[in-house]
């Protein structure tokens, strides 16, 4: 059963691979959990640029970071998207650009996890503050990840 499309930036596809329920704030984690649950249940993923459904839950002292554009439009975030988009497209042998819609299946998910575990898909993660956590999750055979395609969160 598919739910509405989840809008994600390309580098957030990599974040899904190692997401274990940790994040910037409790509201951020609650939102991320809801998005993972939707994808696990079969929701399609639309690739977007700028603010996406994950970033929409990020707030600072001035309000939502998407409103200011500071976080989502930073050159390092845009660069992460470009690198991730190219690597994921090559790994899955499919075109991946802004507006592309993915119907992620278990095979594609396992391909990406395997390549991430082997260090092949991590180029986009080099300047990410979560890099060490994600590397640790991958080294522990993705123990505790919440993404599991077609399996709702408990």
PDB file of N, CA and C in Angstrom, residues 45-110:
ATOM      1  N   UNK A  45       9.450   8.046  -3.475  1.00  0.00           N
ATOM      2  CA  UNK A  45      10.362   9.119  -3.083  1.00  0.00           C
ATOM      3  C   UNK A  45      10.578  10.006  -4.301  1.00  0.00           C
ATOM      4  N   UNK A  46      10.279  11.283  -4.157  1.00  0.00           N
ATOM      5  CA  UNK A  46      10.558  12.258  -5.215  1.00  0.00           C
ATOM      6  C   UNK A  46      11.811  13.028  -4.849  1.00  0.00           C
ATOM      7  N   UNK A  47      12.757  13.101  -5.776  1.00  0.00           N
ATOM      8  CA  UNK A  47      13.997  13.828  -5.545  1.00  0.00           C
ATOM      9  C   UNK A  47      13.739  15.322  -5.762  1.00  0.00           C
ATOM     10  N   UNK A  48      14.110  16.110  -4.755  1.00  0.00           N
ATOM     11  CA  UNK A  48      13.929  17.562  -4.817  1.00  0.00           C
ATOM     12  C   UNK A  48      15.263  18.249  -4.535  1.00  0.00           C
ATOM     13  N   UNK A  49      15.319  19.530  -4.821  1.00  0.00           N
ATOM     14  CA  UNK A  49      16.481  20.317  -4.420  1.00  0.00           C
ATOM     15  C   UNK A  49      16.002  21.280  -3.342  1.00  0.00           C
ATOM     16  N   UNK A  50      16.909  21.689  -2.482  1.00  0.00           N
ATOM     17  CA  UNK A  50      16.527  22.588  -1.395  1.00  0.00           C
ATOM     18  C   UNK A  50      15.803  21.839  -0.297  1.00  0.00           C
ATOM     19  N   UNK A  51      14.895  22.535   0.355  1.00  0.00           N
ATOM     20  CA  UNK A  51      14.182  21.969   1.501  1.00  0.00           C
ATOM     21  C   UNK A  51      13.371  20.742   1.098  1.00  0.00           C
ATOM     22  N   UNK A  52      13.442  19.717   1.933  1.00  0.00           N
ATOM     23  CA  UNK A  52      12.664  18.503   1.682  1.00  0.00           C
ATOM     24  C   UNK A  52      11.871  18.149   2.932  1.00  0.00           C
ATOM     25  N   UNK A  53      11.260  16.979   2.931  1.00  0.00           N
ATOM     26  CA  UNK A  53      10.415  16.581   4.059  1.00  0.00           C
ATOM     27  C   UNK A  53      11.214  16.306   5.328  1.00  0.00           C
ATOM     28  N   UNK A  54      12.499  16.027   5.223  1.00  0.00           N
ATOM     29  CA  UNK A  54      13.338  15.856   6.413  1.00  0.00           C
ATOM     30  C   UNK A  54      13.721  17.223   6.974  1.00  0.00           C
ATOM     31  N   UNK A  55      14.238  18.087   6.144  1.00  0.00           N
ATOM     32  CA  UNK A  55      14.676  19.412   6.588  1.00  0.00           C
ATOM     33  C   UNK A  55      13.524  20.267   7.123  1.00  0.00           C
ATOM     34  N   UNK A  56      12.321  19.996   6.649  1.00  0.00           N
ATOM     35  CA  UNK A  56      11.169  20.790   7.073  1.00  0.00           C
ATOM     36  C   UNK A  56      10.992  20.774   8.588  1.00  0.00           C
ATOM     37  N   UNK A  57      11.521  19.775   9.269  1.00  0.00           N
ATOM     38  CA  UNK A  57      11.384  19.682  10.727  1.00  0.00           C
ATOM     39  C   UNK A  57      12.526  20.357  11.476  1.00  0.00           C
ATOM     40  N   UNK A  58      13.512  20.883  10.766  1.00  0.00           N
ATOM     41  CA  UNK A  58      14.638  21.556  11.418  1.00  0.00           C
ATOM     42  C   UNK A  58      14.273  22.996  11.759  1.00  0.00           C
ATOM     43  N   UNK A  59      14.506  23.373  13.001  1.00  0.00           N
ATOM     44  CA  UNK A  59      14.240  24.737  13.457  1.00  0.00           C
ATOM     45  C   UNK A  59      15.455  25.263  14.202  1.00  0.00           C
ATOM     46  N   UNK A  60      15.655  26.572  14.117  1.00  0.00           N
ATOM     47  CA  UNK A  60      16.655  27.237  14.952  1.00  0.00           C
ATOM     48  C   UNK A  60      15.941  28.355  15.706  1.00  0.00           C
ATOM     49  N   UNK A  61      16.685  29.240  16.321  1.00  0.00           N
ATOM     50  CA  UNK A  61      16.078  30.306  17.116  1.00  0.00           C
ATOM     51  C   UNK A  61      15.161  31.212  16.296  1.00  0.00           C
ATOM     52  N   UNK A  62      15.360  31.249  14.991  1.00  0.00           N
ATOM     53  CA  UNK A  62      14.557  32.106  14.116  1.00  0.00           C
ATOM     54  C   UNK A  62      13.377  31.389  13.477  1.00  0.00           C
ATOM     55  N   UNK A  63      13.213  30.104  13.766  1.00  0.00           N
ATOM     56  CA  UNK A  63      12.110  29.346  13.173  1.00  0.00           C
ATOM     57  C   UNK A  63      12.626  28.250  12.260  1.00  0.00           C
ATOM     58  N   UNK A  64      11.785  27.802  11.323  1.00  0.00           N
ATOM     59  CA  UNK A  64      12.191  26.724  10.408  1.00  0.00           C
ATOM     60  C   UNK A  64      13.394  27.136   9.557  1.00  0.00           C
ATOM     61  N   UNK A  65      14.394  26.270   9.482  1.00  0.00           N
ATOM     62  CA  UNK A  65      15.586  26.610   8.696  1.00  0.00           C
ATOM     63  C   UNK A  65      15.277  26.660   7.213  1.00  0.00           C
ATOM     64  N   UNK A  66      14.265  25.952   6.772  1.00  0.00           N
ATOM     65  CA  UNK A  66      13.888  25.999   5.355  1.00  0.00           C
ATOM     66  C   UNK A  66      13.407  27.390   4.959  1.00  0.00           C
ATOM     67  N   UNK A  67      12.777  28.084   5.899  1.00  0.00           N
ATOM     68  CA  UNK A  67      12.286  29.430   5.607  1.00  0.00           C
ATOM     69  C   UNK A  67      13.431  30.396   5.324  1.00  0.00           C
ATOM     70  N   UNK A  68      14.540  30.216   6.038  1.00  0.00           N
ATOM     71  CA  UNK A  68      15.677  31.112   5.847  1.00  0.00           C
ATOM     72  C   UNK A  68      16.572  30.662   4.707  1.00  0.00           C
ATOM     73  N   UNK A  69      16.502  29.379   4.366  1.00  0.00           N
ATOM     74  CA  UNK A  69      17.330  28.847   3.292  1.00  0.00           C
ATOM     75  C   UNK A  69      18.771  28.611   3.701  1.00  0.00           C
ATOM     76  N   UNK A  70      19.113  28.945   4.938  1.00  0.00           N
ATOM     77  CA  UNK A  70      20.503  28.825   5.375  1.00  0.00           C
ATOM     78  C   UNK A  70      21.008  27.393   5.315  1.00  0.00           C
ATOM     79  N   UNK A  71      20.261  26.472   5.839  1.00  0.00           N
ATOM     80  CA  UNK A  71      20.716  25.084   5.891  1.00  0.00           C
ATOM     81  C   UNK A  71      20.596  24.401   4.524  1.00  0.00           C
ATOM     82  N   UNK A  72      19.451  24.487   3.940  1.00  0.00           N
ATOM     83  CA  UNK A  72      19.144  23.705   2.740  1.00  0.00           C
ATOM     84  C   UNK A  72      19.812  24.202   1.464  1.00  0.00           C
ATOM     85  N   UNK A  73      20.194  25.450   1.439  1.00  0.00           N
ATOM     86  CA  UNK A  73      20.792  25.995   0.228  1.00  0.00           C
ATOM     87  C   UNK A  73      22.293  26.231   0.358  1.00  0.00           C
ATOM     88  N   UNK A  74      22.881  25.821   1.478  1.00  0.00           N
ATOM     89  CA  UNK A  74      24.325  25.954   1.644  1.00  0.00           C
ATOM     90  C   UNK A  74      25.038  25.183   0.540  1.00  0.00           C
ATOM     91  N   UNK A  75      26.152  25.714   0.089  1.00  0.00           N
ATOM     92  CA  UNK A  75      26.864  25.076  -1.016  1.00  0.00           C
ATOM     93  C   UNK A  75      27.305  23.654  -0.669  1.00  0.00           C
ATOM     94  N   UNK A  76      27.669  23.394   0.590  1.00  0.00           N
ATOM     95  CA  UNK A  76      28.099  22.032   0.931  1.00  0.00           C
ATOM     96  C   UNK A  76      26.936  21.044   0.869  1.00  0.00           C
ATOM     97  N   UNK A  77      25.720  21.478   1.207  1.00  0.00           N
ATOM     98  CA  UNK A  77      24.555  20.596   1.105  1.00  0.00           C
ATOM     99  C   UNK A  77      24.206  20.343  -0.363  1.00  0.00           C
ATOM    100  N   UNK A  78      24.291  21.377  -1.172  1.00  0.00           N
ATOM    101  CA  UNK A  78      24.016  21.235  -2.606  1.00  0.00           C
ATOM    102  C   UNK A  78      25.045  20.296  -3.237  1.00  0.00           C
ATOM    103  N   UNK A  79      26.308  20.434  -2.841  1.00  0.00           N
ATOM    104  CA  UNK A  79      27.376  19.567  -3.350  1.00  0.00           C
ATOM    105  C   UNK A  79      27.136  18.112  -2.931  1.00  0.00           C
ATOM    106  N   UNK A  80      26.704  17.910  -1.668  1.00  0.00           N
ATOM    107  CA  UNK A  80      26.385  16.554  -1.211  1.00  0.00           C
ATOM    108  C   UNK A  80      25.317  15.928  -2.103  1.00  0.00           C
ATOM    109  N   UNK A  81      24.306  16.730  -2.456  1.00  0.00           N
ATOM    110  CA  UNK A  81      23.237  16.227  -3.331  1.00  0.00           C
ATOM    111  C   UNK A  81      23.782  15.805  -4.689  1.00  0.00           C
ATOM    112  N   UNK A  82      24.643  16.632  -5.259  1.00  0.00           N
ATOM    113  CA  UNK A  82      25.198  16.321  -6.582  1.00  0.00           C
ATOM    114  C   UNK A  82      25.997  15.023  -6.552  1.00  0.00           C
ATOM    115  N   UNK A  83      26.842  14.885  -5.546  1.00  0.00           N
ATOM    116  CA  UNK A  83      27.680  13.695  -5.426  1.00  0.00           C
ATOM    117  C   UNK A  83      26.814  12.457  -5.178  1.00  0.00           C
ATOM    118  N   UNK A  84      25.860  12.570  -4.271  1.00  0.00           N
ATOM    119  CA  UNK A  84      24.984  11.437  -3.950  1.00  0.00           C
ATOM    120  C   UNK A  84      24.147  11.040  -5.153  1.00  0.00           C
ATOM    121  N   UNK A  85      23.595  12.022  -5.846  1.00  0.00           N
ATOM    122  CA  UNK A  85      22.742  11.746  -7.008  1.00  0.00           C
ATOM    123  C   UNK A  85      23.518  10.955  -8.063  1.00  0.00           C
ATOM    124  N   UNK A  86      24.739  11.376  -8.352  1.00  0.00           N
ATOM    125  CA  UNK A  86      25.571  10.700  -9.346  1.00  0.00           C
ATOM    126  C   UNK A  86      25.906   9.273  -8.911  1.00  0.00           C
ATOM    127  N   UNK A  87      26.300   9.106  -7.646  1.00  0.00           N
ATOM    128  CA  UNK A  87      26.698   7.786  -7.149  1.00  0.00           C
ATOM    129  C   UNK A  87      25.516   6.827  -7.087  1.00  0.00           C
ATOM    130  N   UNK A  88      24.374   7.306  -6.614  1.00  0.00           N
ATOM    131  CA  UNK A  88      23.197   6.439  -6.496  1.00  0.00           C
ATOM    132  C   UNK A  88      22.671   6.065  -7.880  1.00  0.00           C
ATOM    133  N   UNK A  89      22.658   7.017  -8.800  1.00  0.00           N
ATOM    134  CA  UNK A  89      22.211   6.731 -10.167  1.00  0.00           C
ATOM    135  C   UNK A  89      23.073   5.642 -10.794  1.00  0.00           C
ATOM    136  N   UNK A  90      24.383   5.737 -10.607  1.00  0.00           N
ATOM    137  CA  UNK A  90      25.289   4.726 -11.154  1.00  0.00           C
ATOM    138  C   UNK A  90      25.072   3.379 -10.476  1.00  0.00           C
ATOM    139  N   UNK A  91      24.897   3.388  -9.155  1.00  0.00           N
ATOM    140  CA  UNK A  91      24.723   2.139  -8.411  1.00  0.00           C
ATOM    141  C   UNK A  91      23.446   1.401  -8.809  1.00  0.00           C
ATOM    142  N   UNK A  92      22.390   2.159  -9.070  1.00  0.00           N
ATOM    143  CA  UNK A  92      21.103   1.552  -9.402  1.00  0.00           C
ATOM    144  C   UNK A  92      20.829   1.514 -10.898  1.00  0.00           C
ATOM    145  N   UNK A  93      21.756   2.062 -11.674  1.00  0.00           N
ATOM    146  CA  UNK A  93      21.636   2.098 -13.130  1.00  0.00           C
ATOM    147  C   UNK A  93      20.303   2.719 -13.563  1.00  0.00           C
ATOM    148  N   UNK A  94      20.049   3.912 -13.036  1.00  0.00           N
ATOM    149  CA  UNK A  94      18.842   4.633 -13.416  1.00  0.00           C
ATOM    150  C   UNK A  94      19.108   6.132 -13.369  1.00  0.00           C
ATOM    151  N   UNK A  95      18.371   6.897 -14.158  1.00  0.00           N
ATOM    152  CA  UNK A  95      18.550   8.344 -14.118  1.00  0.00           C
ATOM    153  C   UNK A  95      18.024   8.886 -12.789  1.00  0.00           C
ATOM    154  N   UNK A  96      18.731   9.826 -12.233  1.00  0.00           N
ATOM    155  CA  UNK A  96      18.320  10.403 -10.952  1.00  0.00           C
ATOM    156  C   UNK A  96      18.585  11.895 -11.005  1.00  0.00           C
ATOM    157  N   UNK A  97      17.521  12.645 -11.038  1.00  0.00           N
ATOM    158  CA  UNK A  97      17.636  14.100 -11.088  1.00  0.00           C
ATOM    159  C   UNK A  97      16.470  14.698 -10.315  1.00  0.00           C
ATOM    160  N   UNK A  98      16.490  16.004 -10.131  1.00  0.00           N
ATOM    161  CA  UNK A  98      15.384  16.668  -9.472  1.00  0.00           C
ATOM    162  C   UNK A  98      14.102  16.345 -10.232  1.00  0.00           C
ATOM    163  N   UNK A  99      13.102  15.891  -9.502  1.00  0.00           N
ATOM    164  CA  UNK A  99      11.837  15.492 -10.112  1.00  0.00           C
ATOM    165  C   UNK A  99      11.704  14.001 -10.344  1.00  0.00           C
ATOM    166  N   UNK A 100      12.819  13.268 -10.295  1.00  0.00           N
ATOM    167  CA  UNK A 100      12.744  11.810 -10.440  1.00  0.00           C
ATOM    168  C   UNK A 100      11.945  11.227  -9.284  1.00  0.00           C
ATOM    169  N   UNK A 101      11.168  10.204  -9.591  1.00  0.00           N
ATOM    170  CA  UNK A 101      10.388   9.519  -8.564  1.00  0.00           C
ATOM    171  C   UNK A 101      10.881   8.081  -8.471  1.00  0.00           C
ATOM    172  N   UNK A 102      11.260   7.686  -7.262  1.00  0.00           N
ATOM    173  CA  UNK A 102      11.742   6.327  -7.019  1.00  0.00           C
ATOM    174  C   UNK A 102      10.680   5.525  -6.299  1.00  0.00           C
ATOM    175  N   UNK A 103      10.531   4.302  -6.714  1.00  0.00           N
ATOM    176  CA  UNK A 103       9.706   3.338  -5.994  1.00  0.00           C
ATOM    177  C   UNK A 103      10.708   2.317  -5.473  1.00  0.00           C
ATOM    178  N   UNK A 104      11.346   2.694  -4.364  1.00  0.00           N
ATOM    179  CA  UNK A 104      12.446   1.913  -3.817  1.00  0.00           C
ATOM    180  C   UNK A 104      11.974   0.524  -3.456  1.00  0.00           C
ATOM    181  N   UNK A 105      12.707  -0.476  -3.909  1.00  0.00           N
ATOM    182  CA  UNK A 105      12.366  -1.841  -3.533  1.00  0.00           C
ATOM    183  C   UNK A 105      13.506  -2.427  -2.708  1.00  0.00           C
ATOM    184  N   UNK A 106      13.249  -3.614  -2.162  1.00  0.00           N
ATOM    185  CA  UNK A 106      14.222  -4.242  -1.270  1.00  0.00           C
ATOM    186  C   UNK A 106      15.558  -4.505  -1.966  1.00  0.00           C
ATOM    187  N   UNK A 107      15.534  -4.861  -3.232  1.00  0.00           N
ATOM    188  CA  UNK A 107      16.777  -5.123  -3.963  1.00  0.00           C
ATOM    189  C   UNK A 107      17.613  -3.854  -4.088  1.00  0.00           C
ATOM    190  N   UNK A 108      16.993  -2.764  -4.504  1.00  0.00           N
ATOM    191  CA  UNK A 108      17.719  -1.493  -4.619  1.00  0.00           C
ATOM    192  C   UNK A 108      18.276  -1.057  -3.263  1.00  0.00           C
ATOM    193  N   UNK A 109      17.463  -1.187  -2.250  1.00  0.00           N
ATOM    194  CA  UNK A 109      17.867  -0.827  -0.893  1.00  0.00           C
ATOM    195  C   UNK A 109      19.085  -1.645  -0.451  1.00  0.00           C
ATOM    196  N   UNK A 110      19.071  -2.941  -0.713  1.00  0.00           N
ATOM    197  CA  UNK A 110      20.189  -3.799  -0.327  1.00  0.00           C
ATOM    198  C   UNK A 110      21.456  -3.476  -1.129  1.00  0.00           C
TER     199      UNK A 110
END
